[in-house]
Amino acid sequence: MSSFSEDSLTDMLPLYYKRLFPFEPYFRWLNYGNEKGYFVRREFSFTLVNDIYIRFKSFNDLDELEKDIYKERPVKIDIGAVYNLSPREKNHPNFSPSEKELVFDIDMTDYDDIRTCCSGADICDKCWKFMVVACKVLDAALREDFGFEHLLWVFSGRRGIHCWVCDAVARSLPDKARGAVAEYLQVVTGGVNMTKKVNIFGDQVHHSIQRAINITKKYFVNMCIEEQDVLGTSKGVTQFLGAVADDHLRDELQKELMKHTTSLDRWNAFLAHVTGLKEKGMLKKRNQNLVDEIMLQYTYPRLDINVSKGLNHLLKSPFCVHPKTGKICVPFNPKLVEKFSPLTVPVLSQLIEEINEHDSKNDDVKSVKDYKKTSIYKSVVIFETFVRGLEETFKKRPVSNSMEF
Ligand SMILES: [Zn+2]
């Protein structure tokens, strides 16, 4: 494993952009089949060394984009909205954002009150499971409840994930509709002692919530009770029981749980007590779904919905290099999210070593593209597969539509 230092970033970035950044599929993605002159009206923003931040950049074509990135060597690229006019005309009185992918941002920070394995910027395969559950729940909701198909999932470079919903319908949603989608998906707002508690009323649980319960059930005991040890301390027990609104039941449960010492034994005592009351018909109506509510409380995706709501909100581009970790913001396949680990994501310094190693051992130095010599190859293939799927929709587009303007 190669080490990455922040100071070496500026030395390595020119090589990364020249030899590894997948400009061709990247342009095909953001060009959207050249729909309505999309690409030229797109805002890009660059963060240069010394935190120089430039907004409202735009490019006429792939060539211009490439040349500017080679020249500026941005340490970060953000993608903004597609405006009604070219971002070069940002001072025009009618200048306003018209379209953008619907985006979601999930960050481990919002799980800091439940995860016990790491804190701050740290991350490991145990707490990453919160991201796995978040990805599965959100991916299913976006596809099944909203009918979206073209979802680009990207590792955010450190300890979170982004989702870009790229369907034409999603891109044309106005702010209000984005807010409505985001709020529909926001069942939990960060923290176990949060303001909005999960409440599931009655026997008919909403299908979207039921689907989330089914997903979380597969992970909850192993991930929260055992690995995160959420009931391992009395503080953890108090936090856990904070989700029980009924004072009497909470006191009862407190006594039951504290008869045991391990997190798993306490969880089993909780289940036994609640199930026992239910069987005797002594569990109040509002507590009927308590077990499911608590599981959701701990694992339902915690969204930063302000990112989703605003049409003009910028989001870090896929394939950026995270300046602190050197990790590449690689796309991943949501169907295989369980196999994705933030600990094995390609690091810039490692990629450069891989190119050098390949070139020293092979005669095909010139004929093989550099990215194919490295571990970024897999991520580029995932990205290209996504772009090809998107391009299928342009082919299906009726002729009258594509000639509209
Ligand atoms: Zn961890």
Short mmCIF file of C-alpha atoms and ligand atoms in Angstrom, two decimals:
data_model
loop_
_atom_site.label_atom_id
_atom_site.label_comp_id
_atom_site.label_asym_id
_atom_site.label_seq_id
_atom_site.Cartn_x
_atom_site.Cartn_y
_atom_site.Cartn_z
CA MET A 1 0.00 0.00 0.00
CA SER A 2 1.48 3.31 -1.05
CA SER A 3 1.29 6.33 1.15
CA PHE A 4 -0.24 9.60 0.13
CA SER A 5 0.81 12.99 1.35
CA GLU A 6 -1.16 16.12 0.78
CA ASP A 7 1.92 18.01 -0.35
CA SER A 8 2.51 15.63 -3.22
CA LEU A 9 -1.00 16.15 -4.57
CA THR A 10 -0.11 19.14 -6.72
CA ASP A 11 2.83 17.20 -8.20
CA MET A 12 0.69 14.21 -9.09
CA LEU A 13 -2.46 15.94 -10.32
CA PRO A 14 -1.13 16.91 -13.78
CA LEU A 15 -0.29 13.27 -14.43
CA TYR A 16 -3.67 12.15 -13.12
CA TYR A 17 -5.55 14.46 -15.44
CA LYS A 18 -3.33 13.72 -18.42
CA ARG A 19 -3.24 9.98 -18.12
CA LEU A 20 -6.06 8.70 -15.93
CA PHE A 21 -9.08 11.01 -15.74
CA PRO A 22 -11.78 9.45 -17.97
CA PHE A 23 -12.55 12.59 -20.01
CA GLU A 24 -14.28 10.79 -22.86
CA PRO A 25 -17.11 9.05 -20.92
CA TYR A 26 -17.22 12.04 -18.54
CA PHE A 27 -18.05 14.34 -21.44
CA ARG A 28 -20.55 11.87 -22.89
CA TRP A 29 -22.32 11.79 -19.52
CA LEU A 30 -22.59 15.57 -19.09
CA ASN A 31 -23.35 16.13 -22.76
CA TYR A 32 -26.56 14.04 -22.50
CA GLY A 33 -26.66 13.35 -26.23
CA ASN A 34 -26.23 17.09 -26.81
CA GLU A 35 -29.75 17.62 -25.63
CA LYS A 36 -30.70 21.32 -25.83
CA GLY A 37 -27.06 22.43 -25.85
CA TYR A 38 -26.73 21.07 -22.33
CA PHE A 39 -22.99 20.92 -21.91
CA VAL A 40 -22.18 24.54 -22.80
CA ARG A 41 -24.68 25.85 -20.26
CA ARG A 42 -23.33 23.74 -17.39
CA GLU A 43 -21.57 25.40 -14.49
CA PHE A 44 -18.29 23.91 -13.30
CA SER A 45 -16.38 25.26 -10.37
CA PHE A 46 -12.71 24.65 -9.68
CA THR A 47 -10.84 24.80 -6.41
CA LEU A 48 -7.20 25.59 -7.15
CA VAL A 49 -4.20 25.31 -4.85
CA ASN A 50 -4.27 27.74 -1.93
CA ASP A 51 -8.06 27.46 -1.81
CA ILE A 52 -8.69 29.69 -4.78
CA TYR A 53 -12.27 29.02 -5.73
CA ILE A 54 -13.61 29.82 -9.19
CA ARG A 55 -17.31 29.51 -9.94
CA PHE A 56 -19.27 29.75 -13.19
CA LYS A 57 -16.75 28.15 -15.47
CA SER A 58 -18.16 26.64 -18.64
CA PHE A 59 -16.85 24.91 -21.74
CA ASN A 60 -17.93 24.63 -25.35
CA ASP A 61 -16.74 21.08 -25.81
CA LEU A 62 -14.61 18.26 -24.51
CA ASP A 63 -11.44 19.76 -25.96
CA GLU A 64 -11.92 23.04 -24.10
CA LEU A 65 -12.69 21.23 -20.84
CA GLU A 66 -9.59 19.04 -21.13
CA LYS A 67 -7.27 21.93 -21.97
CA ASP A 68 -8.54 24.04 -19.10
CA ILE A 69 -8.19 21.22 -16.58
CA TYR A 70 -4.63 20.52 -17.78
CA LYS A 71 -3.86 24.20 -17.38
CA GLU A 72 -5.57 24.89 -14.03
CA ARG A 73 -4.94 21.49 -12.37
CA PRO A 74 -7.89 21.89 -10.00
CA VAL A 75 -7.58 20.10 -6.66
CA LYS A 76 -11.37 19.83 -6.72
CA ILE A 77 -14.01 20.06 -9.42
CA ASP A 78 -17.64 20.72 -8.57
CA ILE A 79 -20.53 20.32 -10.93
CA GLY A 80 -23.36 22.84 -10.78
CA ALA A 81 -26.58 23.44 -12.64
CA VAL A 82 -27.33 23.80 -16.33
CA TYR A 83 -28.37 27.44 -16.71
CA ASN A 84 -30.74 29.06 -19.17
CA LEU A 85 -27.76 30.98 -20.58
CA SER A 86 -24.07 30.21 -20.75
CA PRO A 87 -22.47 30.60 -17.28
CA ARG A 88 -20.23 33.17 -19.01
CA GLU A 89 -23.28 35.43 -18.98
CA LYS A 90 -23.76 35.10 -15.23
CA ASN A 91 -24.34 38.84 -14.88
CA HIS A 92 -27.24 38.86 -17.32
CA PRO A 93 -30.46 39.90 -15.48
CA ASN A 94 -32.30 36.77 -16.68
CA PHE A 95 -29.51 34.35 -15.79
CA SER A 96 -30.95 31.47 -13.74
CA PRO A 97 -30.50 27.71 -13.22
CA SER A 98 -32.86 25.60 -15.30
CA GLU A 99 -31.86 21.95 -14.85
CA LYS A 100 -29.65 19.64 -12.87
CA GLU A 101 -29.38 16.02 -11.82
CA LEU A 102 -31.29 15.28 -8.64
CA VAL A 103 -28.50 14.65 -6.15
CA PHE A 104 -28.20 13.02 -2.74
CA ASP A 105 -25.40 13.33 -0.24
CA ILE A 106 -24.98 10.96 2.70
CA ASP A 107 -22.12 11.60 5.08
CA MET A 108 -20.86 9.55 8.01
CA THR A 109 -20.83 12.71 10.16
CA ASP A 110 -24.57 12.28 10.58
CA TYR A 111 -23.98 8.86 12.14
CA ASP A 112 -21.39 10.01 14.67
CA ASP A 113 -23.79 9.59 17.59
CA ILE A 114 -24.33 5.89 16.85
CA ARG A 115 -21.04 4.64 15.51
CA THR A 116 -18.60 3.62 18.22
CA CYS A 117 -15.84 2.14 16.04
CA CYS A 118 -14.53 5.44 14.67
CA SER A 119 -15.02 9.16 15.05
CA GLY A 120 -14.36 12.31 13.07
CA ALA A 121 -12.94 11.75 9.63
CA ASP A 122 -12.06 8.12 10.30
CA ILE A 123 -13.89 5.27 8.68
CA CYS A 124 -13.69 1.47 8.72
CA ASP A 125 -15.56 -1.45 7.20
CA LYS A 126 -17.82 -1.67 10.26
CA CYS A 127 -19.28 1.84 10.08
CA TRP A 128 -19.26 1.70 6.29
CA LYS A 129 -22.22 -0.69 6.66
CA PHE A 130 -24.38 2.35 7.47
CA MET A 131 -23.55 3.55 3.96
CA VAL A 132 -24.36 0.13 2.53
CA VAL A 133 -27.83 0.19 4.10
CA ALA A 134 -28.33 3.83 3.07
CA CYS A 135 -27.43 3.04 -0.53
CA LYS A 136 -29.73 0.02 -0.69
CA VAL A 137 -32.70 1.82 0.88
CA LEU A 138 -32.34 4.95 -1.23
CA ASP A 139 -31.58 3.12 -4.47
CA ALA A 140 -34.71 0.97 -4.07
CA ALA A 141 -36.89 3.98 -3.21
CA LEU A 142 -35.68 6.04 -6.16
CA ARG A 143 -36.22 3.18 -8.60
CA GLU A 144 -39.43 1.68 -7.24
CA ASP A 145 -41.29 4.69 -5.84
CA PHE A 146 -40.20 7.27 -8.42
CA GLY A 147 -39.36 5.11 -11.43
CA PHE A 148 -35.86 6.54 -11.89
CA GLU A 149 -33.41 4.30 -13.73
CA HIS A 150 -30.18 6.17 -14.30
CA LEU A 151 -28.57 6.48 -10.90
CA LEU A 152 -24.86 7.19 -10.66
CA TRP A 153 -23.52 6.23 -7.22
CA VAL A 154 -20.16 7.72 -6.28
CA PHE A 155 -17.83 7.40 -3.28
CA SER A 156 -17.29 10.92 -1.95
CA GLY A 157 -13.56 10.43 -1.34
CA ARG A 158 -13.53 10.12 2.41
CA ARG A 159 -16.52 8.86 4.36
CA GLY A 160 -19.70 9.27 2.39
CA ILE A 161 -21.57 8.63 -0.81
CA HIS A 162 -23.31 10.68 -3.48
CA CYS A 163 -26.12 9.69 -5.80
CA TRP A 164 -26.73 11.50 -9.10
CA VAL A 165 -30.18 10.79 -10.53
CA CYS A 166 -29.71 11.47 -14.23
CA ASP A 167 -33.09 10.61 -15.79
CA ALA A 168 -34.50 13.44 -17.94
CA VAL A 169 -37.49 13.79 -15.59
CA ALA A 170 -35.22 14.16 -12.56
CA ARG A 171 -33.02 16.73 -14.26
CA SER A 172 -35.97 18.97 -15.09
CA LEU A 173 -37.50 18.97 -11.59
CA PRO A 174 -37.99 22.47 -10.16
CA ASP A 175 -36.73 23.29 -6.63
CA LYS A 176 -40.10 22.62 -5.01
CA ALA A 177 -40.38 19.13 -6.46
CA ARG A 178 -36.79 18.35 -5.42
CA GLY A 179 -37.72 19.39 -1.91
CA ALA A 180 -40.78 17.14 -1.98
CA VAL A 181 -38.77 14.10 -3.13
CA ALA A 182 -36.07 14.77 -0.54
CA GLU A 183 -38.58 15.17 2.27
CA TYR A 184 -40.40 11.99 1.26
CA LEU A 185 -37.09 10.18 1.60
CA GLN A 186 -36.13 11.86 4.85
CA VAL A 187 -37.66 9.59 7.45
CA VAL A 188 -34.88 10.20 9.95
CA THR A 189 -32.89 13.36 10.58
CA GLY A 190 -29.50 12.57 12.14
CA GLY A 191 -28.96 11.58 15.73
CA VAL A 192 -30.74 9.09 17.90
CA ASN A 193 -32.02 11.94 20.06
CA MET A 194 -33.26 13.68 16.98
CA THR A 195 -36.33 15.79 16.68
CA LYS A 196 -38.12 13.64 14.15
CA LYS A 197 -38.63 10.15 15.55
CA VAL A 198 -39.70 7.26 13.42
CA ASN A 199 -43.36 6.58 14.01
CA ILE A 200 -45.14 3.82 12.22
CA PHE A 201 -48.83 3.89 12.87
CA GLY A 202 -51.32 1.09 12.44
CA ASP A 203 -51.18 -2.29 10.76
CA GLN A 204 -50.71 -0.95 7.24
CA VAL A 205 -47.09 0.12 7.09
CA HIS A 206 -46.27 2.25 4.02
CA HIS A 207 -44.62 0.05 1.37
CA SER A 208 -41.55 2.30 1.22
CA ILE A 209 -41.03 2.02 4.97
CA GLN A 210 -41.71 -1.73 4.90
CA ARG A 211 -39.07 -2.14 2.18
CA ALA A 212 -36.57 -0.19 4.30
CA ILE A 213 -37.40 -2.40 7.31
CA ASN A 214 -36.80 -5.53 5.22
CA ILE A 215 -33.40 -4.22 4.13
CA THR A 216 -32.32 -3.05 7.57
CA LYS A 217 -33.41 -6.30 9.26
CA LYS A 218 -30.65 -8.16 7.44
CA TYR A 219 -27.99 -5.92 8.96
CA PHE A 220 -29.26 -4.49 12.21
CA VAL A 221 -28.25 -7.07 14.81
CA ASN A 222 -24.79 -7.72 13.42
CA MET A 223 -24.06 -4.10 12.55
CA CYS A 224 -25.63 -2.10 15.40
CA ILE A 225 -26.01 -4.48 18.30
CA GLU A 226 -22.82 -6.53 17.88
CA GLU A 227 -20.27 -4.47 15.96
CA GLN A 228 -21.29 -0.99 17.12
CA ASP A 229 -22.19 -2.42 20.53
CA VAL A 230 -24.93 0.20 20.89
CA LEU A 231 -26.31 -1.45 24.04
CA GLY A 232 -22.91 -2.19 25.53
CA THR A 233 -22.92 0.78 27.89
CA SER A 234 -25.59 2.24 30.16
CA LYS A 235 -25.30 5.49 28.18
CA GLY A 236 -26.06 3.47 25.04
CA VAL A 237 -29.08 1.88 26.72
CA THR A 238 -30.42 5.29 27.75
CA GLN A 239 -29.95 6.60 24.23
CA PHE A 240 -31.67 3.51 22.81
CA LEU A 241 -34.62 3.78 25.19
CA GLY A 242 -34.93 7.46 24.34
CA ALA A 243 -36.77 6.24 21.26
CA VAL A 244 -39.50 4.76 23.48
CA ALA A 245 -42.08 7.51 23.94
CA ASP A 246 -44.07 5.66 26.63
CA ASP A 247 -42.63 6.48 30.12
CA HIS A 248 -43.98 3.35 31.79
CA LEU A 249 -42.74 1.00 29.08
CA ARG A 250 -39.38 2.76 29.03
CA ASP A 251 -38.90 2.20 32.78
CA GLU A 252 -39.87 -1.46 32.43
CA LEU A 253 -37.44 -1.93 29.58
CA GLN A 254 -34.67 -0.14 31.45
CA LYS A 255 -34.97 -2.65 34.30
CA GLU A 256 -35.12 -5.64 31.92
CA LEU A 257 -32.14 -4.54 29.86
CA MET A 258 -29.93 -3.75 32.83
CA LYS A 259 -30.33 -7.31 34.10
CA HIS A 260 -27.88 -8.17 31.33
CA THR A 261 -24.40 -6.97 30.50
CA THR A 262 -23.74 -7.47 26.80
CA SER A 263 -25.28 -5.56 23.95
CA LEU A 264 -26.68 -8.72 22.35
CA ASP A 265 -28.20 -10.04 25.60
CA ARG A 266 -29.81 -6.65 26.19
CA TRP A 267 -31.25 -6.60 22.67
CA ASN A 268 -32.67 -10.09 23.13
CA ALA A 269 -34.17 -9.03 26.47
CA PHE A 270 -35.76 -6.04 24.72
CA LEU A 271 -37.23 -8.29 22.01
CA ALA A 272 -38.47 -10.83 24.56
CA HIS A 273 -40.17 -8.17 26.68
CA VAL A 274 -41.88 -6.41 23.78
CA THR A 275 -42.95 -9.71 22.16
CA GLY A 276 -44.26 -10.96 25.51
CA LEU A 277 -46.43 -7.86 25.96
CA LYS A 278 -47.67 -8.15 22.39
CA GLU A 279 -48.68 -11.79 22.80
CA LYS A 280 -50.59 -10.96 25.97
CA GLY A 281 -52.34 -8.09 24.15
CA MET A 282 -50.73 -5.66 26.58
CA LEU A 283 -48.66 -3.65 24.11
CA LYS A 284 -50.28 -0.28 23.47
CA LYS A 285 -51.34 0.46 19.91
CA ARG A 286 -48.73 3.17 19.46
CA ASN A 287 -45.97 0.74 20.45
CA GLN A 288 -47.04 -2.06 18.09
CA ASN A 289 -44.19 -1.35 15.66
CA LEU A 290 -41.59 -0.34 18.23
CA VAL A 291 -38.96 -2.89 17.17
CA ASP A 292 -39.12 -1.82 13.53
CA GLU A 293 -39.16 1.84 14.51
CA ILE A 294 -35.98 1.48 16.51
CA MET A 295 -34.20 -0.42 13.74
CA LEU A 296 -35.10 2.34 11.28
CA GLN A 297 -34.09 5.02 13.75
CA TYR A 298 -30.57 3.60 13.81
CA THR A 299 -30.12 2.70 10.16
CA TYR A 300 -32.41 4.69 7.87
CA PRO A 301 -30.36 6.90 5.49
CA ARG A 302 -29.58 10.30 6.99
CA LEU A 303 -29.71 12.71 4.11
CA ASP A 304 -28.29 16.18 3.86
CA ILE A 305 -31.44 17.31 2.11
CA ASN A 306 -30.29 20.86 1.45
CA VAL A 307 -27.97 19.37 -1.15
CA SER A 308 -30.95 17.74 -2.86
CA LYS A 309 -33.35 20.67 -2.63
CA GLY A 310 -31.50 23.40 -4.49
CA LEU A 311 -31.15 23.43 -8.25
CA ASN A 312 -28.04 25.58 -7.99
CA HIS A 313 -26.30 23.53 -5.29
CA LEU A 314 -22.87 22.35 -6.42
CA LEU A 315 -21.65 18.82 -5.78
CA LYS A 316 -18.16 17.36 -6.05
CA SER A 317 -17.58 15.70 -9.38
CA PRO A 318 -17.02 11.97 -9.79
CA PHE A 319 -13.34 11.09 -10.39
CA CYS A 320 -12.07 14.02 -8.30
CA VAL A 321 -9.14 13.23 -6.05
CA HIS A 322 -9.88 13.84 -2.39
CA PRO A 323 -7.14 16.30 -1.36
CA LYS A 324 -6.72 14.86 2.16
CA THR A 325 -6.86 11.13 1.45
CA GLY A 326 -5.72 11.02 -2.18
CA LYS A 327 -8.61 8.65 -2.79
CA ILE A 328 -10.44 8.89 -6.10
CA CYS A 329 -14.18 9.63 -5.97
CA VAL A 330 -15.01 6.49 -7.89
CA PRO A 331 -18.44 5.38 -9.07
CA PHE A 332 -19.62 2.04 -7.72
CA ASN A 333 -22.35 -0.41 -8.62
CA PRO A 334 -25.21 -0.12 -6.08
CA LYS A 335 -26.09 -3.80 -6.68
CA LEU A 336 -22.62 -4.71 -5.41
CA VAL A 337 -22.34 -2.05 -2.71
CA GLU A 338 -21.70 -4.74 -0.09
CA LYS A 339 -18.46 -5.59 -1.86
CA PHE A 340 -17.32 -1.97 -2.04
CA SER A 341 -14.87 -0.91 0.65
CA PRO A 342 -13.67 2.67 1.19
CA LEU A 343 -10.40 1.16 2.43
CA THR A 344 -9.49 -0.32 -0.95
CA VAL A 345 -10.49 2.63 -3.12
CA PRO A 346 -7.68 3.59 -5.51
CA VAL A 347 -5.32 6.24 -4.14
CA LEU A 348 -3.63 8.63 -6.55
CA SER A 349 -0.06 7.75 -5.53
CA GLN A 350 -0.86 4.05 -5.85
CA LEU A 351 -2.27 4.53 -9.37
CA ILE A 352 0.92 6.22 -10.49
CA GLU A 353 2.98 3.38 -9.04
CA GLU A 354 0.78 0.90 -10.87
CA ILE A 355 1.42 2.63 -14.21
CA ASN A 356 5.16 2.63 -13.56
CA GLU A 357 5.12 -0.98 -12.54
CA HIS A 358 3.19 -2.02 -15.62
CA ASP A 359 5.45 -0.04 -17.92
CA SER A 360 8.60 -1.54 -16.43
CA LYS A 361 7.37 -5.08 -17.04
CA ASN A 362 5.60 -4.86 -20.40
CA ASP A 363 6.31 -3.92 -24.03
CA ASP A 364 2.83 -2.49 -24.62
CA VAL A 365 3.54 0.82 -22.87
CA LYS A 366 2.20 2.94 -25.71
CA SER A 367 -0.63 0.74 -27.02
CA VAL A 368 -2.41 0.15 -23.71
CA LYS A 369 -4.29 3.08 -22.24
CA ASP A 370 -2.86 4.11 -18.88
CA TYR A 371 -6.06 3.69 -16.88
CA LYS A 372 -6.19 0.05 -17.97
CA LYS A 373 -2.86 -0.52 -16.27
CA THR A 374 -4.25 0.48 -12.88
CA SER A 375 -6.93 -0.31 -10.33
CA ILE A 376 -9.01 2.65 -11.52
CA TYR A 377 -9.91 0.52 -14.57
CA LYS A 378 -12.78 -1.24 -12.77
CA SER A 379 -14.34 2.10 -11.78
CA VAL A 380 -14.07 3.45 -15.32
CA VAL A 381 -15.85 0.34 -16.62
CA ILE A 382 -18.68 0.89 -14.09
CA PHE A 383 -18.90 4.51 -15.21
CA GLU A 384 -18.89 3.62 -18.93
CA THR A 385 -21.64 1.05 -18.36
CA PHE A 386 -23.71 3.74 -16.65
CA VAL A 387 -23.11 6.22 -19.51
CA ARG A 388 -24.05 3.62 -22.15
CA GLY A 389 -27.31 2.92 -20.31
CA LEU A 390 -28.06 6.63 -20.31
CA GLU A 391 -27.25 6.90 -24.01
CA GLU A 392 -29.81 4.20 -24.81
CA THR A 393 -32.49 6.66 -23.70
CA PHE A 394 -31.27 9.27 -26.21
CA LYS A 395 -31.61 6.73 -29.03
CA LYS A 396 -35.18 6.03 -27.98
CA ARG A 397 -36.03 9.71 -27.92
CA PRO A 398 -38.69 10.48 -30.55
CA VAL A 399 -37.43 12.47 -33.57
CA SER A 400 -39.88 15.31 -33.03
CA ASN A 401 -38.52 15.84 -29.56
CA SER A 402 -34.87 16.04 -30.49
CA MET A 403 -35.71 18.63 -33.18
CA GLU A 404 -37.75 20.78 -30.88
CA PHE A 405 -35.32 23.66 -30.61
ZN ZN B 1 -15.69 2.62 11.86
#
